[in-house]
PDB file of C-alpha atoms and ligand atoms in Angstrom:
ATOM      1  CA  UNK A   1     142.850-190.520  -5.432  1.00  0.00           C
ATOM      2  CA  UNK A   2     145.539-188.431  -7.217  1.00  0.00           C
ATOM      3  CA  UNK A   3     148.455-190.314  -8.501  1.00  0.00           C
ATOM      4  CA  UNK A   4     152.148-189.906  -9.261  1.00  0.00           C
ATOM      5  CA  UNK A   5     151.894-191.822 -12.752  1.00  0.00           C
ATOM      6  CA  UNK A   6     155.669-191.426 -13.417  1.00  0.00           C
ATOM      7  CA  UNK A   7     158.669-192.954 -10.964  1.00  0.00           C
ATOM      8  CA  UNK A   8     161.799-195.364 -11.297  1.00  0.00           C
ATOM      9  CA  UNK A   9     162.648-197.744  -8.773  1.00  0.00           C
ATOM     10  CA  UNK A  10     165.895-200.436  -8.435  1.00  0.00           C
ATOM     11  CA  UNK A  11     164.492-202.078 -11.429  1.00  0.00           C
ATOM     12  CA  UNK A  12     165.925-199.317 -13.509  1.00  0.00           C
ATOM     13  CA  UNK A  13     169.599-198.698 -14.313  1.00  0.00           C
ATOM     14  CA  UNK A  14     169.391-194.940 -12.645  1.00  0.00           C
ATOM     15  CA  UNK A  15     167.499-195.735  -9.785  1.00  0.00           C
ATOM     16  CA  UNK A  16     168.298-197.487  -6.540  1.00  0.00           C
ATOM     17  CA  UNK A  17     164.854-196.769  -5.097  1.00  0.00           C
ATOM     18  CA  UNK A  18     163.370-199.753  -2.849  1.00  0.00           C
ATOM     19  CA  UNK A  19     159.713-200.118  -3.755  1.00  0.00           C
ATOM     20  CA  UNK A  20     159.086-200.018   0.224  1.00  0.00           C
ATOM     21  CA  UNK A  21     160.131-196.884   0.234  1.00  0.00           C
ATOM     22  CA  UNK A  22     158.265-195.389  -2.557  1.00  0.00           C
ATOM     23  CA  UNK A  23     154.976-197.029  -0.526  1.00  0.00           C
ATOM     24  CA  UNK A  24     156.047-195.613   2.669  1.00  0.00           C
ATOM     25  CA  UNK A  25     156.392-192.267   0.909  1.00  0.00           C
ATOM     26  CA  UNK A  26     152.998-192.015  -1.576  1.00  0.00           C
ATOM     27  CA  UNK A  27     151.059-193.017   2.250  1.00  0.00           C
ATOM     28  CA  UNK A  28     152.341-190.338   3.581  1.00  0.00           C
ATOM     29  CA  UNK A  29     151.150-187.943   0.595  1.00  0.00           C
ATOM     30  CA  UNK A  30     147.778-190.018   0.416  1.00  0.00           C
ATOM     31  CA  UNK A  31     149.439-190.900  -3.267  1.00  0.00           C
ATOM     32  CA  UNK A  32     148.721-193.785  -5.633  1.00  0.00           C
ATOM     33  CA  UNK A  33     151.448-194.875  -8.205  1.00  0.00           C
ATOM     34  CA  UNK A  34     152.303-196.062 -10.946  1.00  0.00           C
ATOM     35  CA  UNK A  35     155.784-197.492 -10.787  1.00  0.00           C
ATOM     36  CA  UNK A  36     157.411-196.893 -14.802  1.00  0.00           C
ATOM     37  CA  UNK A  37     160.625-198.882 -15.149  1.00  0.00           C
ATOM     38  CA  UNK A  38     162.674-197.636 -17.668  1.00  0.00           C
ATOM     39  CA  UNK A  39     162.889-199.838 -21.031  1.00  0.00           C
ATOM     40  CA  UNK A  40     165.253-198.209 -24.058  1.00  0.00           C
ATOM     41  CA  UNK A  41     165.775-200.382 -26.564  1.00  0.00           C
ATOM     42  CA  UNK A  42     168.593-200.029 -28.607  1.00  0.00           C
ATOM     43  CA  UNK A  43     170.358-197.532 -26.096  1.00  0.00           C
ATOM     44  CA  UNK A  44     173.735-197.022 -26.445  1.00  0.00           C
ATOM     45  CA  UNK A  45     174.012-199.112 -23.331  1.00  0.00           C
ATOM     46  CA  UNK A  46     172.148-201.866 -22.904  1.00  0.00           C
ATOM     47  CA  UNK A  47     171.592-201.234 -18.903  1.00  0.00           C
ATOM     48  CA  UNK A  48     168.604-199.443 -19.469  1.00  0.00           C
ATOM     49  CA  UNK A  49     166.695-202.707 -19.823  1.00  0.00           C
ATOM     50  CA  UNK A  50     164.797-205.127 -17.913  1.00  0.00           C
ATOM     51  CA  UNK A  51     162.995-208.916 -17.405  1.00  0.00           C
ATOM     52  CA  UNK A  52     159.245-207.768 -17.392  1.00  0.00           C
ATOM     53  CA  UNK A  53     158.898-211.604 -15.973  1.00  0.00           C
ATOM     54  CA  UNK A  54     161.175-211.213 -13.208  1.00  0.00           C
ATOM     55  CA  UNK A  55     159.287-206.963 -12.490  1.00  0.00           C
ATOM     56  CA  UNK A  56     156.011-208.658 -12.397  1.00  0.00           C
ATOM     57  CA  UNK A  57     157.046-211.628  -9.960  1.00  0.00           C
ATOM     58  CA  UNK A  58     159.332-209.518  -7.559  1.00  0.00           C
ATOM     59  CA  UNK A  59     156.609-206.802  -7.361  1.00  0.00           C
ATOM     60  CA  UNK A  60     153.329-208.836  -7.645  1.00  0.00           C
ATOM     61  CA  UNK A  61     152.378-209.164  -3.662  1.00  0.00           C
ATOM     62  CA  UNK A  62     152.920-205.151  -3.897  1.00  0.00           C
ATOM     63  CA  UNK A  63     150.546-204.388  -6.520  1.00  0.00           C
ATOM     64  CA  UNK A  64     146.937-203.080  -5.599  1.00  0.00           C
ATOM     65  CA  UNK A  65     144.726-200.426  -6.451  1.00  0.00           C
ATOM     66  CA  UNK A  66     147.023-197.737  -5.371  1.00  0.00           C
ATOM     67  CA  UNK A  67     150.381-199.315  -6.579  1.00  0.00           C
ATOM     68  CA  UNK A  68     150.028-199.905 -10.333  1.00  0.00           C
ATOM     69  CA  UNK A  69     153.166-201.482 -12.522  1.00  0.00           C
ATOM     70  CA  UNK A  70     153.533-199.474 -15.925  1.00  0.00           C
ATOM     71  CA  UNK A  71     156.716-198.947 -17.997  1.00  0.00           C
ATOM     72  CA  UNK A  72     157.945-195.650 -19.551  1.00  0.00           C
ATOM     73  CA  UNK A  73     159.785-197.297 -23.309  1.00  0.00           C
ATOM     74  CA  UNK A  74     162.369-194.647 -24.851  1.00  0.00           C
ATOM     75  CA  UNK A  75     160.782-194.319 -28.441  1.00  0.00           C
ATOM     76  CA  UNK A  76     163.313-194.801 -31.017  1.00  0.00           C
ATOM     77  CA  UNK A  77     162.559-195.468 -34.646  1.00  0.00           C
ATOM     78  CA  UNK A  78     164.526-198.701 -34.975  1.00  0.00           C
ATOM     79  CA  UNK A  79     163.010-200.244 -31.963  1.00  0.00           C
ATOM     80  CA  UNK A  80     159.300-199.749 -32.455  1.00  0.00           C
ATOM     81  CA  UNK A  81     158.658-203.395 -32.822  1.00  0.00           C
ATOM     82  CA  UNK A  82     160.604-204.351 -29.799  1.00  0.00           C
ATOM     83  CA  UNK A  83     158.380-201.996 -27.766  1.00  0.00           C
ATOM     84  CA  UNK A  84     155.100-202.704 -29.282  1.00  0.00           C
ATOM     85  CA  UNK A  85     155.567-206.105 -28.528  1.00  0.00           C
ATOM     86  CA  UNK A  86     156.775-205.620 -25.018  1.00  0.00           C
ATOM     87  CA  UNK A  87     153.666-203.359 -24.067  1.00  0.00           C
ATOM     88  CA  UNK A  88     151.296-206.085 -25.964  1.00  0.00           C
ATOM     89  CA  UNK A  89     152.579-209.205 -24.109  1.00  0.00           C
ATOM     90  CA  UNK A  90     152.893-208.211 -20.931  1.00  0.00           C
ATOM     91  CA  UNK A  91     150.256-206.936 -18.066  1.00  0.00           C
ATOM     92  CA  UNK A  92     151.592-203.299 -18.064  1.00  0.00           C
ATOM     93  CA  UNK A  93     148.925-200.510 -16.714  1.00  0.00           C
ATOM     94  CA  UNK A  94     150.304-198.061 -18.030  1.00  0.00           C
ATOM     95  CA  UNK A  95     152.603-197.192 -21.018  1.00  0.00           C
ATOM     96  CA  UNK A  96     154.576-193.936 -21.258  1.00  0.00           C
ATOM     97  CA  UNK A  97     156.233-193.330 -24.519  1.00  0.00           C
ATOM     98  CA  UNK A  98     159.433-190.651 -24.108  1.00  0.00           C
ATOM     99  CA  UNK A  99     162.392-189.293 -26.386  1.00  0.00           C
ATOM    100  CA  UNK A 100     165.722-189.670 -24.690  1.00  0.00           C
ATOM    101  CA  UNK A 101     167.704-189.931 -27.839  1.00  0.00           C
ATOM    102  CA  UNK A 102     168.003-187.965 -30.925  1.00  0.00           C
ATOM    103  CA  UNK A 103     169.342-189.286 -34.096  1.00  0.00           C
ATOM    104  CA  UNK A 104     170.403-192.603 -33.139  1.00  0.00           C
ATOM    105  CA  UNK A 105     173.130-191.912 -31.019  1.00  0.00           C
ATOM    106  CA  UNK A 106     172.431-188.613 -29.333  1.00  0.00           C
ATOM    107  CA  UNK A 107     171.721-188.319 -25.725  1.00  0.00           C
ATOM    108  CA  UNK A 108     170.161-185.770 -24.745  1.00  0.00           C
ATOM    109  CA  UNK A 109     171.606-185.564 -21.222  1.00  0.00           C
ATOM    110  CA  UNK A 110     175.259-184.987 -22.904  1.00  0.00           C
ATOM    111  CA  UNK A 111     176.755-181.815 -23.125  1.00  0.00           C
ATOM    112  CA  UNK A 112     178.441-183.516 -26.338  1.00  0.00           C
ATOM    113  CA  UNK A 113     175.227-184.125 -27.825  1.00  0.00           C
ATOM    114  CA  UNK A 114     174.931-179.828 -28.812  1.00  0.00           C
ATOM    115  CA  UNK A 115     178.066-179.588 -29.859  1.00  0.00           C
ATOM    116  CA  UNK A 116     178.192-176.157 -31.641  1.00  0.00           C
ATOM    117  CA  UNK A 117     174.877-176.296 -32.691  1.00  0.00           C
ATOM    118  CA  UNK A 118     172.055-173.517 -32.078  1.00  0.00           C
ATOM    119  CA  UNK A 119     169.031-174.203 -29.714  1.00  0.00           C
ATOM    120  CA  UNK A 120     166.874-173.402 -32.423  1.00  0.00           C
ATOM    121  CA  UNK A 121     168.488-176.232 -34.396  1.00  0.00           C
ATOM    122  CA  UNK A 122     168.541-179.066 -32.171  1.00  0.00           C
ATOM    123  CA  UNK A 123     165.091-178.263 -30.741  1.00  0.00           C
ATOM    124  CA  UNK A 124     163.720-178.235 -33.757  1.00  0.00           C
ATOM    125  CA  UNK A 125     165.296-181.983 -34.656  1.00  0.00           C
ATOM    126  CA  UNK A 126     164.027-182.655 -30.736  1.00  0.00           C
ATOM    127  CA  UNK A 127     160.127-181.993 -31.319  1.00  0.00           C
ATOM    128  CA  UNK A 128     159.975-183.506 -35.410  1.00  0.00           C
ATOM    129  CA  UNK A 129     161.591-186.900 -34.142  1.00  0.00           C
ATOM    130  CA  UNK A 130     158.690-186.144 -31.012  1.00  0.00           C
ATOM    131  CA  UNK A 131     155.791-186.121 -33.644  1.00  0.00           C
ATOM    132  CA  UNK A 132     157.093-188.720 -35.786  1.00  0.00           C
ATOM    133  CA  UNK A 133     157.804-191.087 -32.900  1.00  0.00           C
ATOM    134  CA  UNK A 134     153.777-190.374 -31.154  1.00  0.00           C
ATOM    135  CA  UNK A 135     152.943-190.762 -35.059  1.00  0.00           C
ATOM    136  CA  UNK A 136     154.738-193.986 -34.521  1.00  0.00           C
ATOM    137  CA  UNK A 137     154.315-195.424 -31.062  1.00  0.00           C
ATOM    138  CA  UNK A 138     150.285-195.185 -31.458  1.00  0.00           C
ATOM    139  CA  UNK A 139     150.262-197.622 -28.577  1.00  0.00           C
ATOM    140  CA  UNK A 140     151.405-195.693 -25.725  1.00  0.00           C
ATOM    141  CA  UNK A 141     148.849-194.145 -23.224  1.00  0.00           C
ATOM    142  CA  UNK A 142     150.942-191.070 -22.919  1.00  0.00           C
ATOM    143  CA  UNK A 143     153.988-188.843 -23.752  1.00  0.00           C
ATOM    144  CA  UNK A 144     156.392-188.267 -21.207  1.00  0.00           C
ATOM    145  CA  UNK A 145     158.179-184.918 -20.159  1.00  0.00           C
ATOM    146  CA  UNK A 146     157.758-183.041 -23.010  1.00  0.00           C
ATOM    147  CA  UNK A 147     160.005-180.541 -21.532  1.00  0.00           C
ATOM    148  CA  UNK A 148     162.998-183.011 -21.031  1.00  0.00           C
ATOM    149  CA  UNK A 149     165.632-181.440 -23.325  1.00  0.00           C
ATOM    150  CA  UNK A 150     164.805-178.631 -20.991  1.00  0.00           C
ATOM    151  CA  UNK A 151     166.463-180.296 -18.134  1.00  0.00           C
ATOM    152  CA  UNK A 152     169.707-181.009 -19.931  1.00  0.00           C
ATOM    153  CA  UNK A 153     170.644-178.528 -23.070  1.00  0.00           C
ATOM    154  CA  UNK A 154     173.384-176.343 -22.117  1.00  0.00           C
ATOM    155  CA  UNK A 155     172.309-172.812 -23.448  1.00  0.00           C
ATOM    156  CA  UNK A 156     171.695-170.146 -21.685  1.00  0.00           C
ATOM    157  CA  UNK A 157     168.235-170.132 -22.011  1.00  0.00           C
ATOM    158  CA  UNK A 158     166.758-173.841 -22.263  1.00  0.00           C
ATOM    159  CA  UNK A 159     163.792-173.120 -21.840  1.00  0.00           C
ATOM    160  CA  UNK A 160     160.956-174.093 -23.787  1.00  0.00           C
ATOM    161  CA  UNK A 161     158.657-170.940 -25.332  1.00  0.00           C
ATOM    162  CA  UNK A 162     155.496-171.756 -27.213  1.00  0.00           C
ATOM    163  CA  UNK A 163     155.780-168.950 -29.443  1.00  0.00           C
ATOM    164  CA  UNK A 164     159.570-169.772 -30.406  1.00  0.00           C
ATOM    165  CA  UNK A 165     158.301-173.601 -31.942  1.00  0.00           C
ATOM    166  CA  UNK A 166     154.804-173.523 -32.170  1.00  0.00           C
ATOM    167  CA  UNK A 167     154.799-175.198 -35.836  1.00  0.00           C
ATOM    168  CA  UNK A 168     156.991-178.123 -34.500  1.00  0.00           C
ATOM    169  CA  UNK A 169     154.935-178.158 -30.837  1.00  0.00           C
ATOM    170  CA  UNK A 170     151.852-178.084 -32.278  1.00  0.00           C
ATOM    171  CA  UNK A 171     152.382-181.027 -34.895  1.00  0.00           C
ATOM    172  CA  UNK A 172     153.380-182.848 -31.255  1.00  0.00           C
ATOM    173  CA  UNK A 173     150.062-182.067 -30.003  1.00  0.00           C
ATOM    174  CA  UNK A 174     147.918-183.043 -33.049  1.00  0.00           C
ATOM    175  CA  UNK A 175     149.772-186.419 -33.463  1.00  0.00           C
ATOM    176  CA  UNK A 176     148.609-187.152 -29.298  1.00  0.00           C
ATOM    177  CA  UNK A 177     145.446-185.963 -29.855  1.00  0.00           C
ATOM    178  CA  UNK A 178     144.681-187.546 -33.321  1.00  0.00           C
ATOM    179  CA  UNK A 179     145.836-191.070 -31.932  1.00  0.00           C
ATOM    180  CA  UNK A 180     143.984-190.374 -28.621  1.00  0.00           C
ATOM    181  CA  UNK A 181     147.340-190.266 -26.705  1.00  0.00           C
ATOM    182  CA  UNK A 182     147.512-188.427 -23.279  1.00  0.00           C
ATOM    183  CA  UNK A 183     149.598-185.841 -22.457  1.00  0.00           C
ATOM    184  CA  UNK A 184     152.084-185.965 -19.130  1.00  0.00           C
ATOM    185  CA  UNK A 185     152.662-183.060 -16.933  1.00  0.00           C
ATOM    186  CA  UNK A 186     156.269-183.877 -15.984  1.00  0.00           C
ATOM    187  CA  UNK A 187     156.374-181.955 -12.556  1.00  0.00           C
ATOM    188  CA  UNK A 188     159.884-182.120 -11.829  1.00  0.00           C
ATOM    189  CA  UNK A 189     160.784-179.062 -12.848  1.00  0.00           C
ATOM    190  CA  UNK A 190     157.471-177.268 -11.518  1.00  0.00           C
ATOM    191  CA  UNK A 191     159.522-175.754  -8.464  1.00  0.00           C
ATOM    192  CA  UNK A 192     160.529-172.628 -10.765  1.00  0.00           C
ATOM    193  CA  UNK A 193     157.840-170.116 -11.291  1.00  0.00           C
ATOM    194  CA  UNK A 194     159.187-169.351 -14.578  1.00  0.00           C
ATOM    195  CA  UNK A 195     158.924-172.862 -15.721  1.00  0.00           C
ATOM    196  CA  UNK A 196     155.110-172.837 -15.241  1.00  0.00           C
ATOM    197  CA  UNK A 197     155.265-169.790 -16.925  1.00  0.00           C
ATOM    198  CA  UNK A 198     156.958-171.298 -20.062  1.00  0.00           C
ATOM    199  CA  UNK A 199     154.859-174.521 -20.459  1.00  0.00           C
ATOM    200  CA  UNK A 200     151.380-173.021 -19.235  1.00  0.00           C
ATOM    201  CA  UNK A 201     150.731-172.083 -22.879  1.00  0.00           C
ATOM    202  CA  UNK A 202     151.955-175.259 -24.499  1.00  0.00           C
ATOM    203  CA  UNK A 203     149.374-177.227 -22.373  1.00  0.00           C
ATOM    204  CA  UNK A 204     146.438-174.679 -23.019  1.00  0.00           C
ATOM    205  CA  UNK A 205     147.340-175.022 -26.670  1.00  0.00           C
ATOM    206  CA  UNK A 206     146.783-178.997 -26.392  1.00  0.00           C
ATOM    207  CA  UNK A 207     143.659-178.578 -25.027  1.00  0.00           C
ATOM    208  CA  UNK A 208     142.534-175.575 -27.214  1.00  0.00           C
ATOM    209  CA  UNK A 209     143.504-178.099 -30.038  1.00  0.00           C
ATOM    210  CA  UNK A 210     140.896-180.435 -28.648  1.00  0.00           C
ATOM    211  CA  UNK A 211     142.981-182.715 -25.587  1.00  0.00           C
ATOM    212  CA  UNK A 212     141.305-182.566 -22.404  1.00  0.00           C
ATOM    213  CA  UNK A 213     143.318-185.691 -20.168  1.00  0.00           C
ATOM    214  CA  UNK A 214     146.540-184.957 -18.155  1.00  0.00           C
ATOM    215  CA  UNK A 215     149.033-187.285 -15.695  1.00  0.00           C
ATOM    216  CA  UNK A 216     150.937-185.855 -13.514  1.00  0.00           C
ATOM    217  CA  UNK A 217     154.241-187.550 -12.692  1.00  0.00           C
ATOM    218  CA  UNK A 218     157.671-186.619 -10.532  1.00  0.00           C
ATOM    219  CA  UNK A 219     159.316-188.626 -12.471  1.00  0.00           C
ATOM    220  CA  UNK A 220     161.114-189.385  -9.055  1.00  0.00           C
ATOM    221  CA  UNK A 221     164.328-192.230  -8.598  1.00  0.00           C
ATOM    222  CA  UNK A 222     164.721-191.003  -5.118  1.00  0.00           C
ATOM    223  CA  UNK A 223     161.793-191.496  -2.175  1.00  0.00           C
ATOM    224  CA  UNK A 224     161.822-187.717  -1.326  1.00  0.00           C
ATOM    225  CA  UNK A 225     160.703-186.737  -5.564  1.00  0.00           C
ATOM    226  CA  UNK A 226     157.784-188.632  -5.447  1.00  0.00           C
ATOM    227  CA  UNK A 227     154.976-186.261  -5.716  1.00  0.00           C
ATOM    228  CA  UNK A 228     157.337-183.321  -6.218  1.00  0.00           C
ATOM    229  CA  UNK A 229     155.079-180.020  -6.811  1.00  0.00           C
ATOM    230  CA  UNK A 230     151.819-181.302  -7.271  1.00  0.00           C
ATOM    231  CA  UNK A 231     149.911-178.413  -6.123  1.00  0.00           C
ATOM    232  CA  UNK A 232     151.391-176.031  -8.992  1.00  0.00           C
ATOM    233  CA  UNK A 233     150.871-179.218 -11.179  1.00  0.00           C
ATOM    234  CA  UNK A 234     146.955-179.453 -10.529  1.00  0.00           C
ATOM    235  CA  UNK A 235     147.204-175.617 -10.350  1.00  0.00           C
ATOM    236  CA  UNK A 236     148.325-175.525 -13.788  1.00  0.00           C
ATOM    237  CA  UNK A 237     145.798-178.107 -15.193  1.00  0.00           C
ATOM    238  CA  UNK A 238     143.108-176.766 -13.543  1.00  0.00           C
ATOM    239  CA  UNK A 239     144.104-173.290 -15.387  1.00  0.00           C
ATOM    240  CA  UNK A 240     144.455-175.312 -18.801  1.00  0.00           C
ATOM    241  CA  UNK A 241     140.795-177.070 -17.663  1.00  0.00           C
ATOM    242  CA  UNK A 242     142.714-180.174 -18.680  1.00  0.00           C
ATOM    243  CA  UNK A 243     141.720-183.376 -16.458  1.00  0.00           C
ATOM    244  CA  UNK A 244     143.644-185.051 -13.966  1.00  0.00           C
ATOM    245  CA  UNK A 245     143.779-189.213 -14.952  1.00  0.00           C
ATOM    246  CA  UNK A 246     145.705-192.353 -14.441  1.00  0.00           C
ATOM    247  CA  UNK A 247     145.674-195.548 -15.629  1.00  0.00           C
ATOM    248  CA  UNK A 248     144.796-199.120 -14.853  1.00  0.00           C
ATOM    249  CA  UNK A 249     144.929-202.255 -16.939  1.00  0.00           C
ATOM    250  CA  UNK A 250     145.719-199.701 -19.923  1.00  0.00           C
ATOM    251  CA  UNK A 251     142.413-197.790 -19.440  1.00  0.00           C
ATOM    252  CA  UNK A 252     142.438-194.108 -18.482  1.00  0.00           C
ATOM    253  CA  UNK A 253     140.502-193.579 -15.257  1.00  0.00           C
ATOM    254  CA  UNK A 254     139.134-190.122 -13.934  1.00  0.00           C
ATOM    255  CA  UNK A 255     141.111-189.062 -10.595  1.00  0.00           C
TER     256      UNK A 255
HETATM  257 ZN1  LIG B   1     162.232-190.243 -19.216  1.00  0.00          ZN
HETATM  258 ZN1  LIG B   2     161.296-191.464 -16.196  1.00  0.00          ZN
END
């Protein structure tokens, strides 16, 4: 069974997803999830936080083989201990580790965040702070949306091209696949020809590099994202001949 490994319910701040409804929805897409609440430490705003006690009780009668409870942390330097110890003490599946913030205090989905500054500038910052937080975060089973500055910078042309930072992508890749850290395919934005176009070669430079493992996640807060352009997603990791996985109890497993 193929799974949608990345999706927010009520639990997080951005959400208002019932959990019914993401069921209802991964049924009708013969689906399995893995719910990924959102936990950022030391954000700016502290709603981006939750009880893993009170997650675990409210969605315990829920959880099965096909439902899975995992938690996506926002990697930030100052808050690695936090996080470790979160993921440690607490009967996660799965563990995404993503960059929402840059410096401290930058958020990516701003507009203020870019300020004057040049694509080639920020970007830059955007994948070092990446490698040094994977460097970091050993822990985590996989790196979310490595594409999700893409979503948000204001230039005219936000997308990502291998060629333009393949220094800074590459170091990305080497930290994941020197600390056996998976790589997600964040299909969100998979709608747009041209984005499959932009990150085919990133991906087929992880696995030329030597990773092999892919999730796939909508990263969906709404019922109708979940499973969001999964055939171009398998498409495209068939074409990188990376493999499709998920995981359980923090232990990959082969789709
Ligand atoms: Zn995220
Ligand atoms: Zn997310």
């Amino acid at each position: 069974m193929i799974f949608d490994t990345h999706l927010h319910t009520k639990v997080s701040a951005d959400s208002e997803m019932q959990i019914t409804e993401a069921l209802t929805r991964a049924r009708e897409l013969k689906l399995g999830l893995i719910v990924t609440e959102h936990m950022d430490f030391d954000y700016p705003d502290p709603s981006f936080i939750f009880d893993p006690q009170a997650y675990f009780t409210e969605y315990a009668s829920y959880r099965s083989e096909s439902l899975l409870l995992g938690v996506e942390i926002g990697m930030q330097e100052s808050c690695y201990e936090k996080s470790r110890a979160l993921a440690e003490e607490n009967q996660f599946d799965y563990v995404i580790g993503s960059i929402h913030l840059l410096e401290h205090t930058g958020d990516i989905y701003y507009p203020a965040f870019y300020g004057n500054r040049l694509k080639q500038e920020v970007y830059s910052i955007y994948f070092k702070t990446m490698a040094d937080s994977v460097k970091q975060y050993s822990f985590i089973d996989a790196l979310g949306h490595i594409d999700y500055i893409a979503r948000y910078a204001p230039y005219a042309e936000p997308e990502i091209y291998y060629h333009e930072f393949a220094e800074q992508i590459d170091e990305v890749l080497q930290a994941l696949i020197t600390h056996d850290t998976v790589i997600e395919l964040n299909t969100r934005r998979l709608g747009d020809r041209s984005v499959i176009k932009s990150l085919a070669p990133i991906y087929k430079r992880y696995y030329d590099l030597g990773g092999r493992y892919v999730t796939l996640g909508s990263d969906a807060h709404k019922m109708v994202d979940i499973g969001s352009h999964f055939t171009a997603a398998k498409e495209l990791s068939e074409w990188c001949n990376l493999k499709m996985v998920y995981f359980k109890n923090r232990r990959m497993q082969y789709v």
